[in-house]
Phi, psi and omega in degrees: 000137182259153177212140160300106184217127207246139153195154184313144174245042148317156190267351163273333184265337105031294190279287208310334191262025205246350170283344210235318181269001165239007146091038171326310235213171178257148199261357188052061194073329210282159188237130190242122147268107195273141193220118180278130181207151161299142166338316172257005160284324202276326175320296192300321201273338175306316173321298171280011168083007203297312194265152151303314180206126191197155196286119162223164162302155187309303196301332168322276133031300209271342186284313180250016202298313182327297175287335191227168186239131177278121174299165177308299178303141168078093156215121172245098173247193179134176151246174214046021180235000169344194160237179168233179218200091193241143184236174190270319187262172176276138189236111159283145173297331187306333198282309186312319198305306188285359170074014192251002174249156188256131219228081173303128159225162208258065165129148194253001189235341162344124186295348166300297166310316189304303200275322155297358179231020147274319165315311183233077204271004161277007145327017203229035153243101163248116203252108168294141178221179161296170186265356168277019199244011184282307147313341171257289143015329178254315251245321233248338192068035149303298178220157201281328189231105168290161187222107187258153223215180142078191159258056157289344172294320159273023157245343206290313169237053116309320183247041138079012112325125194282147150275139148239315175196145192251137188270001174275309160307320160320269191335343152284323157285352185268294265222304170085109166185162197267156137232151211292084176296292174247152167209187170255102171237163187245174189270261194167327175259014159283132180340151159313269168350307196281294188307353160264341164309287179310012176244339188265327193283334163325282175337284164005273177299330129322296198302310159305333175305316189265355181277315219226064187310311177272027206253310171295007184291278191319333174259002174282309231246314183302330199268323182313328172063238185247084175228144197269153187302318159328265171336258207318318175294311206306329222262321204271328167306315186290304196295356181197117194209193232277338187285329200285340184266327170190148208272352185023189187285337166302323173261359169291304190304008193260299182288327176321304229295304181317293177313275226297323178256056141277310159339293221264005196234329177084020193282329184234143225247166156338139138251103173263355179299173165279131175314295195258174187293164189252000000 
């Protein structure tokens, strides 16, 4: 069976996918036509049903719950790996708060906007850009405050940009839970059987990715643009951990967590399907 399978060509999803798309590992048969986009294009095309299996935000998620089931396998939780929340000039949160500042953010279903307006819900003259398009936008005086996303956490104040708030930490203290950035989900009217295929072969292909660090290195680095081999580990170290191989019970209550006080905010509409593969 051939399947349509969408993901960032961020260097964490780089890594996790590059056994599957170079045929590393055994695929269980399975055929992947792969299609790389940004985070909030792979959002919009789940909306439309585009892709079989393909990488979105949580908060997405909750948009298309209908169509797709999330797998075990591909989950980039964690802690400390939040977004930030950065400006050119110094920014108080009272400021952030009060709803008067102009606010680049990478995406409108991204969990990063999802996590700024549970933080701040008077925030909301927000302009979406790509999110490699933020940092130059704030350097520029577009806007006073950005929600950086990637690995912009580690450039950002080389060129001399501010932390106002990092927002993965709100979310831990509010929550004590890792949080749920990104995950893998499949489409929902595939045989049961392809869909636990496609979750051991994810797996798989994580597991290889941590045995065999430098065998994703060439394919990490086309996708990568100018970004230094440094930048590129930091960025694959935060972002793929013990969660991308399985999500077990800390990161499923961790996406529970998420839905229910998204739910409890009115930010995110119901779900009643079940969240997870079965």
């Amino acid at each position: 069976m051939k399947l349509s399978l969408g993901f960032s060509p961020c260097p964490n999803d780089c890594f996790m996918f590059d056994a599957i798309v170079n045929r590393r590992i055994d695929l269980e048969g399975l055929e992947f036509s792969a299609r790389l986009a940004d985070v909030e294009a792979l959002n919009k095309a789940a909306f439309a049903g585009e892709a079989d299996v393909t990488k979105l935000s949580y908060h997405a998620y909750a948009y298309c719950a209908r169509a797709y089931v999330l797998l075990d396998a591909g989950s980039a939780l964690g802690r400390n790996c939040g977004p930030l929340l950065i400006s050119r000039r110094p920014v108080s949160r009272e400021e952030v708060a009060s709803g008067t500042l102009r606010i680049a953010i990478p995406g409108k279903y991204t969990t990063a906007n999802f996590l700024l307006g549970l933080a701040f819900p008077g925030a909301r003259d927000k302009t979406e850009l790509v999110f490699s398009a933020i940092e130059p936008a704030l350097l520029n005086g577009d806007y006073d405050a950005g929600l950086i996303i990637h690995e912009n956490r580690f450039t950002y104040e080389a060129k001399g940009l501010k932390k106002v708030i990092d927002l993965g930490e709100f979310w831990e203290s509010e929550t004590g839970c890792p949080i749920p950035l990104g995950g893998i989900v499949i489409n929902r009217t595939l045989p049961d059987d392809v869909k636990h295929s496609v979750n051991r072969v994810l797996r798989r292909s994580v597991e290889y990715a941590f045995a065999h660090r430098e065998a994703s290195l060439p394919f990490v680095r086309e996708h990568a643009q100018e970004m230094s081999e440094e930048v590129m580990y930091q960025h694959i170290d935060l972002y793929v951990n013990k969660y991308s191989v399985d999500l077990g019970a800390d990161g499923k209550r961790a996406v529970e967590v998420l839905f229910e006080k998204a739910r409890a905010t009115a930010i995110i509409p119901a779900v009643k399907e079940n969240l997870f593969l079965d």
